[in-house]
Coordinates of C-alpha atoms in Angstrom, one line a residue:
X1292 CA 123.8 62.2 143.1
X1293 CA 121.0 64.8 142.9
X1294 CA 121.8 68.4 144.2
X1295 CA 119.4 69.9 146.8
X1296 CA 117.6 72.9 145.2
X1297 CA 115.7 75.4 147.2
X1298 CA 112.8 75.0 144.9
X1299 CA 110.0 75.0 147.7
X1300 CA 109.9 78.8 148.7
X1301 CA 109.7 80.0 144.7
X1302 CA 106.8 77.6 143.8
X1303 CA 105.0 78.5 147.0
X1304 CA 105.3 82.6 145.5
X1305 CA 104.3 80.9 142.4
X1306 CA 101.4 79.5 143.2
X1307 CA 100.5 82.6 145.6
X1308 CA 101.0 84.9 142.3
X1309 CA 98.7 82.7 139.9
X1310 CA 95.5 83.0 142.9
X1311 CA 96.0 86.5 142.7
X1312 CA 95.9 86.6 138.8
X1313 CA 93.1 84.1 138.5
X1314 CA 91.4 86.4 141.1
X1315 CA 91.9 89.5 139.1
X1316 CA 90.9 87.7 136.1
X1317 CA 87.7 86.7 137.6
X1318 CA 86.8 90.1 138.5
X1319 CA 87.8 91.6 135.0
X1320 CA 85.4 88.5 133.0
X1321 CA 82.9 88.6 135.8
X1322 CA 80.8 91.5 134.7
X1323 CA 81.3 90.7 130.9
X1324 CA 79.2 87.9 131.3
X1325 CA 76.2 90.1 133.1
X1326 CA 72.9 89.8 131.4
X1327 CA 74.0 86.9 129.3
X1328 CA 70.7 85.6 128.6
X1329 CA 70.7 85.3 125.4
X1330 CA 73.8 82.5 124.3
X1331 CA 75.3 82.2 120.7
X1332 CA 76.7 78.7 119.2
X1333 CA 79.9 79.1 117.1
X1334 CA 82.1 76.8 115.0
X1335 CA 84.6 75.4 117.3
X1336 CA 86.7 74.4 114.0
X1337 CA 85.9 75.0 110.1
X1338 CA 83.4 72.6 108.3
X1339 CA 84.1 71.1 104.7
X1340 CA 81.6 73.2 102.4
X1341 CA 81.6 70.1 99.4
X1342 CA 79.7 67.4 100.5
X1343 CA 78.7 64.4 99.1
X1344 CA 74.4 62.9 99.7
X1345 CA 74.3 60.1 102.3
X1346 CA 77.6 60.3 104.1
X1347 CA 77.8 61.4 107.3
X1348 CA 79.9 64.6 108.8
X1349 CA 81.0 65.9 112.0
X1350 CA 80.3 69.8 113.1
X1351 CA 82.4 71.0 115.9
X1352 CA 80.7 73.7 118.1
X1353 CA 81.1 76.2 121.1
X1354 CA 78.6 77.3 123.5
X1355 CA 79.2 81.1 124.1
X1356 CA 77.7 84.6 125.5
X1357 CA 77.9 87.5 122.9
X1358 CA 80.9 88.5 123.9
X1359 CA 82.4 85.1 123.2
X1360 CA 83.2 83.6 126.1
X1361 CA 82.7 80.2 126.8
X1362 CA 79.6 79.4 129.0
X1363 CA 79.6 76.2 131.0
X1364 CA 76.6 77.0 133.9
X1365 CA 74.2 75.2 131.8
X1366 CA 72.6 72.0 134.4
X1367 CA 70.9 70.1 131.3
X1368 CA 71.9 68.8 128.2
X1369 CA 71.5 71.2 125.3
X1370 CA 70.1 68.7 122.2
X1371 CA 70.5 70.7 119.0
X1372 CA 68.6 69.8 115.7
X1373 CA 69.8 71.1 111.9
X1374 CA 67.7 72.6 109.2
X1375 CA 68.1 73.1 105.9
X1376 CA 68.3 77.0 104.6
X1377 CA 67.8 77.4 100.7
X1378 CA 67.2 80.7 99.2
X1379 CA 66.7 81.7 102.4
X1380 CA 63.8 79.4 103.4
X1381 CA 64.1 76.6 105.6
X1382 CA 63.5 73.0 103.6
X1383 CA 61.6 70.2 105.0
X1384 CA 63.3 68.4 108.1
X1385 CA 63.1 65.0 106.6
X1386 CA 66.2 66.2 104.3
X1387 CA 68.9 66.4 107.2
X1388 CA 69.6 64.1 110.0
X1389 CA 71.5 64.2 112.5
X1390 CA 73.1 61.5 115.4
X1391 CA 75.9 62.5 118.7
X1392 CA 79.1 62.4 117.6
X1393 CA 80.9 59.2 117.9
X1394 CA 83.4 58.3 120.6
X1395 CA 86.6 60.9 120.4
X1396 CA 89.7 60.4 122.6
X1397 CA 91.2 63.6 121.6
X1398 CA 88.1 65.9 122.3
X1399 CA 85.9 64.0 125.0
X1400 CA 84.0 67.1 125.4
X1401 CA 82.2 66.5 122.7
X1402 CA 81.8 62.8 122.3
X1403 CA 78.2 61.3 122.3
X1404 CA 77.2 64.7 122.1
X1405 CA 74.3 65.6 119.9
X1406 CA 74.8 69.5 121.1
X1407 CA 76.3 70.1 125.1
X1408 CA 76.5 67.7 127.4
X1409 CA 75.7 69.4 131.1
X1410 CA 78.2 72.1 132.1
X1411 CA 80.4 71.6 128.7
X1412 CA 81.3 74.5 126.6
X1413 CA 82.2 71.8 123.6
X1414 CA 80.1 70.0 121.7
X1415 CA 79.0 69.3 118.5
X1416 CA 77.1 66.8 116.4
X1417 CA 77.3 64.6 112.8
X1418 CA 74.5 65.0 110.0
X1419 CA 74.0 63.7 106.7
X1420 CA 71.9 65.2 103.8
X1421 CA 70.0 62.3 102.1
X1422 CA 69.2 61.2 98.6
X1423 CA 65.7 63.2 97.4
X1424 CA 66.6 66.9 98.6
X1425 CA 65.9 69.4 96.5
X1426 CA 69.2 71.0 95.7
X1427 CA 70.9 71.8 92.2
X1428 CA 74.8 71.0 91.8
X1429 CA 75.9 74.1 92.1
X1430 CA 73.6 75.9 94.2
X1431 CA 74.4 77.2 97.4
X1432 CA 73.0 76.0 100.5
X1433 CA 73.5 76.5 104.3
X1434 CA 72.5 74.6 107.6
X1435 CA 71.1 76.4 110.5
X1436 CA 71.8 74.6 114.3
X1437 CA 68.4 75.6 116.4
X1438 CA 68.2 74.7 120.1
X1439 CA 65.8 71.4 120.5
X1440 CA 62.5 72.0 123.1
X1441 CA 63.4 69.6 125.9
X1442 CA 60.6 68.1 127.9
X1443 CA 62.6 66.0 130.0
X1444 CA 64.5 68.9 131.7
X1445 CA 62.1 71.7 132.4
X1446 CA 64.4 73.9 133.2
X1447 CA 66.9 73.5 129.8
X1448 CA 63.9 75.3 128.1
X1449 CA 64.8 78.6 130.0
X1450 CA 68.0 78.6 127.6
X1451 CA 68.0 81.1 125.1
X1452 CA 70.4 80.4 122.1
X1453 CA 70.9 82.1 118.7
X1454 CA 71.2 79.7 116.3
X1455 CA 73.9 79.5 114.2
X1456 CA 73.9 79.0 110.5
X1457 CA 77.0 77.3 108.6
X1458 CA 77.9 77.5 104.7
X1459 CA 77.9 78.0 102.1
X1460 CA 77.7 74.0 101.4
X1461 CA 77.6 72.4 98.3
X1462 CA 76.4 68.7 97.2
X1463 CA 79.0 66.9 94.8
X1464 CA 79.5 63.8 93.0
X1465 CA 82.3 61.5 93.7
X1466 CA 82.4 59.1 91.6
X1467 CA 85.9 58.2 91.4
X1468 CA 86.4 58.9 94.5
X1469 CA 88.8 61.4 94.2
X1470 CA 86.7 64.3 95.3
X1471 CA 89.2 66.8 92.8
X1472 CA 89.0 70.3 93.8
X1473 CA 86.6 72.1 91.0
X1474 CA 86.9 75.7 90.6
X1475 CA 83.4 76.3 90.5
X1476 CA 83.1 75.8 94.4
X1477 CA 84.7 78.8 96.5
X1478 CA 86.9 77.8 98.9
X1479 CA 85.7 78.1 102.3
X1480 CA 88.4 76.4 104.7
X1481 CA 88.2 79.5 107.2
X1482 CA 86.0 79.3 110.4
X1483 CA 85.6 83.0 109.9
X1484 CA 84.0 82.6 106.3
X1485 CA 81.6 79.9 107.7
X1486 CA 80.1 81.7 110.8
X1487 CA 76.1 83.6 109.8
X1488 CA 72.5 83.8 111.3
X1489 CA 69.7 83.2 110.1
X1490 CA 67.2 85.2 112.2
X1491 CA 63.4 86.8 111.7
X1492 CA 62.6 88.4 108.6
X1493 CA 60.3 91.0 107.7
X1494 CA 58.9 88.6 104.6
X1495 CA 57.3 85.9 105.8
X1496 CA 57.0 83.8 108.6
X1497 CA 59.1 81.4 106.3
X1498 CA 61.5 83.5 105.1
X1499 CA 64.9 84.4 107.2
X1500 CA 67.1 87.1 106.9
X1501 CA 70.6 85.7 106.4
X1502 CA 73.4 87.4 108.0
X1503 CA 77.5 86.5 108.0
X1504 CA 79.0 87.6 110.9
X1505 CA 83.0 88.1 111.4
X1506 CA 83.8 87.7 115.0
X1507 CA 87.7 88.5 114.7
X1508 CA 86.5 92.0 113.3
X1509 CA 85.8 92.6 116.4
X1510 CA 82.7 94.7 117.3
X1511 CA 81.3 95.4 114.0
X1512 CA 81.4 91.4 113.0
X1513 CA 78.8 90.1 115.4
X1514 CA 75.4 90.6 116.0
X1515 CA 74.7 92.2 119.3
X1516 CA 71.4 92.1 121.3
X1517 CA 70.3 95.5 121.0
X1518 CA 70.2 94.9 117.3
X1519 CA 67.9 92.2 117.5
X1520 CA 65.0 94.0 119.7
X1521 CA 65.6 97.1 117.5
X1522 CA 65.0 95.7 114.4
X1523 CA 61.4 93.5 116.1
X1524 CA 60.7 97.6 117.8
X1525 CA 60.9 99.3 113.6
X1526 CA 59.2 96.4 111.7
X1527 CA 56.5 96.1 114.5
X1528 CA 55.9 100.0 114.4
X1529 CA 56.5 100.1 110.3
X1530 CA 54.0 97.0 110.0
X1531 CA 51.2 98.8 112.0
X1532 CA 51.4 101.8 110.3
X1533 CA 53.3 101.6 106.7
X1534 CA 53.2 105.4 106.9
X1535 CA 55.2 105.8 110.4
X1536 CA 58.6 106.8 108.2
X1537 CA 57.4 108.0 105.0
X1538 CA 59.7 110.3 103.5
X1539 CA 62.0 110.0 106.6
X1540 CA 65.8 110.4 106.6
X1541 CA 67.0 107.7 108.9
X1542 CA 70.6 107.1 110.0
X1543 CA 71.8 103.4 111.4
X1544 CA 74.8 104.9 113.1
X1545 CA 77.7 102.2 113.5
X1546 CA 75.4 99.8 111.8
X1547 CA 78.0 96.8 112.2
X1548 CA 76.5 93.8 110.3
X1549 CA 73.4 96.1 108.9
X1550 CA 70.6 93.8 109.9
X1551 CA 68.3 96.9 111.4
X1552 CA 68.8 99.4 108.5
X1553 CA 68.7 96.1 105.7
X1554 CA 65.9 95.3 107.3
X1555 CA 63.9 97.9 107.0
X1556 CA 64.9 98.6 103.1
X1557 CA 63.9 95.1 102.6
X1558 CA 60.3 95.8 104.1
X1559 CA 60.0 98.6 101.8
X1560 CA 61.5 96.9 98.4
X1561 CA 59.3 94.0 98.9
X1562 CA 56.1 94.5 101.0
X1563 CA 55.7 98.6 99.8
X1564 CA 57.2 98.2 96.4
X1565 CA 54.9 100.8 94.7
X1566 CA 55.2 103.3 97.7
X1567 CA 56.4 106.8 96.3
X1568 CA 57.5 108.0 99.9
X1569 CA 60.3 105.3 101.1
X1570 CA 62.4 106.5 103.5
X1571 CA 66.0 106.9 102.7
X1572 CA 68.4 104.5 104.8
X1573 CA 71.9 105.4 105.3
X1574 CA 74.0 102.5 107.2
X1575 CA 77.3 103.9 109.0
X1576 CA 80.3 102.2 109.8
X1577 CA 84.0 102.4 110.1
X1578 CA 85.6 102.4 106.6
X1579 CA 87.0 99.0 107.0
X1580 CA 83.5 97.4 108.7
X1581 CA 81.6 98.9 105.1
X1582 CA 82.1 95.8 102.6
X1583 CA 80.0 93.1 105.5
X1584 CA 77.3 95.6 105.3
X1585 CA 77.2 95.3 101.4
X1586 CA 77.5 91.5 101.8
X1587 CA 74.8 91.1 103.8
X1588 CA 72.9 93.2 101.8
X1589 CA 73.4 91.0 98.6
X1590 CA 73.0 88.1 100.7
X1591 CA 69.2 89.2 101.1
X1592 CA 68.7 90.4 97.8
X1593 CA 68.0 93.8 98.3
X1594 CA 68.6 95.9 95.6
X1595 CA 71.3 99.1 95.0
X1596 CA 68.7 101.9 95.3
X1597 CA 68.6 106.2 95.8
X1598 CA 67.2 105.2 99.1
X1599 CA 70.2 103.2 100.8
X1600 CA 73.4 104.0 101.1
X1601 CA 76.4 102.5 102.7
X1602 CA 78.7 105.3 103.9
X1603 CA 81.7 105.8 106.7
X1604 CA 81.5 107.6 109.5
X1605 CA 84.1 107.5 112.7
X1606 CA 82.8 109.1 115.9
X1607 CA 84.3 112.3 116.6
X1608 CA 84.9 112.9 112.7
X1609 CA 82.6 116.1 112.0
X1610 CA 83.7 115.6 108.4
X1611 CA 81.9 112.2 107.9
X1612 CA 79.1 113.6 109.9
X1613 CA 78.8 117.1 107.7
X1614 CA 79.2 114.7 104.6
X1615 CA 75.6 113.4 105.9
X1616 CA 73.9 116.3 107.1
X1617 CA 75.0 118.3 104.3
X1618 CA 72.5 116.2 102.6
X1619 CA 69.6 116.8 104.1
X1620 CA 68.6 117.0 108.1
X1621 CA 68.3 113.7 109.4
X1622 CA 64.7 112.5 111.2
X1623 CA 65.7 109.2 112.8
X1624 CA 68.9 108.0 114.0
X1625 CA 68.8 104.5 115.1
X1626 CA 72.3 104.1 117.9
X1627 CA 72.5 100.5 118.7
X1628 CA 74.9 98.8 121.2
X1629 CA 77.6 101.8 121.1
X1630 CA 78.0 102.3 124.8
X1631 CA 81.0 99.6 125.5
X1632 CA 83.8 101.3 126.8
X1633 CA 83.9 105.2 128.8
X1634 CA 87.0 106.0 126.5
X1635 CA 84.7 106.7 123.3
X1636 CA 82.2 108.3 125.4
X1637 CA 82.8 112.0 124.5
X1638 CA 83.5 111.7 121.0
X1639 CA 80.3 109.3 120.5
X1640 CA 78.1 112.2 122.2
X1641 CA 80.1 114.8 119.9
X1642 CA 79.2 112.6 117.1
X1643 CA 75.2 113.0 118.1
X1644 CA 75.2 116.6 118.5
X1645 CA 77.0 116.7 114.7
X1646 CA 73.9 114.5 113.5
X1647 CA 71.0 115.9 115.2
X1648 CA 68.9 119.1 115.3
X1649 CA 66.0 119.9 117.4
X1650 CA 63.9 117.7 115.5
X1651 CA 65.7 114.6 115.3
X1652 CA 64.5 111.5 117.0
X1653 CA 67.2 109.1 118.3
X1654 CA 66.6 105.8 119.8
X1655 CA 69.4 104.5 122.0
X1656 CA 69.3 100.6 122.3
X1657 CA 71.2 99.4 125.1
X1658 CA 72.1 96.6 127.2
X1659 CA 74.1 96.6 130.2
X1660 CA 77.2 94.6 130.1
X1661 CA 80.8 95.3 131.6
X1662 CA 80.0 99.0 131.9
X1663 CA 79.5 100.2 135.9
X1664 CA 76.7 102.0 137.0
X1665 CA 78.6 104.7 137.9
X1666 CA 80.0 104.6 133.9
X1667 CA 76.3 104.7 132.7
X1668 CA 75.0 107.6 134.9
X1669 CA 78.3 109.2 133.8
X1670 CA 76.8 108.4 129.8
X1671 CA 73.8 109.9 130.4
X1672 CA 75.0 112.4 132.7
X1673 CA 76.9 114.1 129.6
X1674 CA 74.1 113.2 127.3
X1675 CA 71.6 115.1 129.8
X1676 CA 73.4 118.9 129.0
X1677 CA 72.3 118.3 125.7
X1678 CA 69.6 116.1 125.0
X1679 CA 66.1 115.1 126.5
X1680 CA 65.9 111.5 127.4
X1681 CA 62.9 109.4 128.1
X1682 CA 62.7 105.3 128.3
X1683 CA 60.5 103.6 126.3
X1684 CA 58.0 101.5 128.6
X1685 CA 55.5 100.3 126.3
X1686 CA 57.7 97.1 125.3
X1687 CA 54.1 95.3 126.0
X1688 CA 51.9 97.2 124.2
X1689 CA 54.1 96.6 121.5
X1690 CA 54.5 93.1 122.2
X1691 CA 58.7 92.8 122.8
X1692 CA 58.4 91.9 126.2
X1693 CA 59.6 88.5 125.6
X1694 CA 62.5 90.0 123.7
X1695 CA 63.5 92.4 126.5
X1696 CA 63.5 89.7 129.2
X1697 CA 65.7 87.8 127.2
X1698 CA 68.4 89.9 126.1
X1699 CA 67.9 92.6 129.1
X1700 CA 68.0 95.4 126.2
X1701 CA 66.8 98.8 127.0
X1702 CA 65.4 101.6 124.2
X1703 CA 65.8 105.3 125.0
X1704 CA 64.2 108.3 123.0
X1705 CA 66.6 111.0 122.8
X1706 CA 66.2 115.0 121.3
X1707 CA 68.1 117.4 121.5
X1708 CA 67.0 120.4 123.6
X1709 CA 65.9 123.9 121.3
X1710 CA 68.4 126.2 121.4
X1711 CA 69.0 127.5 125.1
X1712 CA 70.2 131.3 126.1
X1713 CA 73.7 131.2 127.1
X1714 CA 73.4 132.0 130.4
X1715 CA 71.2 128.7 130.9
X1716 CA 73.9 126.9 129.1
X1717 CA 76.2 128.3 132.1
X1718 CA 73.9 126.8 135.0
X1719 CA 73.7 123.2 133.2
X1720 CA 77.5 123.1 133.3
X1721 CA 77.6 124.2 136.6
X1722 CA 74.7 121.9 137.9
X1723 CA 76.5 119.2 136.2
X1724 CA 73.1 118.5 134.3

């Protein structure tokens, strides 16, 4: 016979204690996912990099906000399309095709799904590469997913997603069959290895700027928002006037995947070649977050020069920032996405007053995100006793409106005040200014 438990009561206090975490979950995710206009698509699991013409694969994918986590309040289908990126220019269309995955019993997310079915955070699709494309044995190549225009649902179109970019794939020949590993391919079984972007390049119209992100790196892996309108703001202002930073000293502070300071080297190398007064570009970044910078700067084939450097920096380390300085005074500091968490806020103000004199412009690109209001007025609260800070409002004239509306981003001018008589520096304390 079966012995009565007194089960009930504990499972009740179960289930009372799992409402109460989910509840304090909710409130801790809630805010992450604030201004999360502007959605990412990720490799839900690795891709094969050798493939063979004709024959058809399947790419797993995950619909996510910068942050990475998993967004599922989209009404409408999301119908994804794949292009071909060689030397970083997109190939014809007719190359790559694509069709929904076919029926999967483990993963029903995803089946049928030629990108996200309504409301599913899954998805994926299969393509095949056919016969007459233009690529070499050998040579590199990488596929970027882009978000299709929907006319059927209005309202899908509102959906802003970065496209993702997978590789690097290579085109073999199999004909044995045996598909032998050949040690002339790099090995590329890790999601992490797999994951770039391919986004707007100072070039051409037809010519991307490549990036590979590392997500598990944490913060200095992905690309972040703020970089994004940052880079549009310099090569907008650089591309009216070729002259804006002439000679200038500029500073990417905590540069993470180096796609503003690359960027604008790369506008120099290649559309000022012969100018004598390039600025200098120095990209900063933890020790351990330098070697992606240098990839991606190889990736983009922009050349070792006197006028970039790759150097560490911590916030709060004066040594890293004298190392700098001791150089020559800075003129620009570009600060993107820094203000995530209040614990790094003194040390990252510490850092700017170690960086800047009185004639130092800084731009501060931010986007609100799981900080409070009451955690950014504290920010700029501290930043006010020793700076003068203005918001830029002529996104129009410049035209990045469409870019701020998306990602919600924000650009503030920073200076540092001149040098005050102690006594005023007394009153600021006091005033709390």
């Amino acid at each position: 016979m079966f012995r009565k438990t007194n089960n009930i009561v504990p499972l009740k206090t179960n289930h009372k204690k799992k409402v109460q975490t989910a509840a304090v979950a909710d409130e801790f995710y809630k805010p992450l996912y604030k201004n999360c206009n502007l959605l990412r698509i990720v490799l839900h699991r690795s891709i094969k990099n050798k493939i063979q013409l004709n024959k058809w694969y399947r790419m797993d994918l995950k619909l996510v906000t910068e942050m990475g986590l998993l967004m599922d309040q989209h009404l409408y289908p999301i119908h994804l399309k794949c292009e071909l990126l060689i030397n970083n220019k997109f190939a014809l269309p007719s190359f790559i095709q694509t069709r929904p995955i076919t029926e999967d019993a483990w993963d029903p997310e995803a089946a049928r799904s030629e990108g996200f079915h309504p409301h599913k955070p899954i998805g994926g699709l299969e393509y095949r590469i056919i016969t007459s494309v233009p690529i070499q044995r050998q040579q590199p190549f990488y596929i970027s997913l882009i978000k299709k225009d929907s006319s059927s649902h209005s309202n899908s179109s509102t959906i802003h997603i970065l496209p993702l970019t997978v590789g690097p794939l290579f085109i073999i020949d199999d004909n044995d069959g045996s598909l032998k590993e050949d040690r002339n391919y790099p090995r590329l079984n890790a999601l992490e290895g797999q994951q770039y972007r391919a986004l707007e390049s100072c070039l051409s119209k037809s010519t991307y700027f490549l990036l590979k992100e590392q997500w598990n790196d944490g913060t200095p892996g992905k690309i972040w928002d703020s970089a994004i309108v940052m880079t549009k703001f310099l090569i907008k202002l650089i591309a009216d006037d070729p002259n804006h930073l002439s000679n200038k000293r500029i500073l990417d502070l905590s540069a993470g995947t180096g796609y503003i300071g690359l960027s604008i080297a790369q506008y120099y190398q290649t559309q000022q070649p012969h100018i004598s007064s390039a600025p200098q570009i120095i990209l900063t970044d933890l020790p351990e977050a330098l070697e992606l910078i240098s990839r991606n700067q190889d990736l983009n084939y922009i050349k070792p020069s006197k006028n970039l450097e790759i150097v560490p920096l911590s916030w709060g380390n004066r040594v890293d920032a004298g190392n700098i300085t001791r150089e020559g005074r800075l003129d620009m500091i570009i600060a993107s996405d820094l203000l995530y968490n209040v614990v790094h806020f003194s040390s990252l103000i510490s850092t700017f007053r170690d960086l800047c004199d009185e004639s130092t412009v800084m731009y501060l690109c931010y986007k609100q995100r799981g900080l409070s209001g009451k955690e950014e007025d504290m920010f700029f609260s501290l930043c006010r006793k020793y700076f003068n800070i203005s918001q830029l409002n002529y996104m129009e004239k410049l035209e990045l409106k469409h870019y701020e509306y998306t990602t919600a981003v924000r650009i503030y001018k920073l200076q540092l005040y001149s040098q005050v008589p102690h006594w005023e520096k007394l009153l600021l304390k006091l005033s709390g200014k």
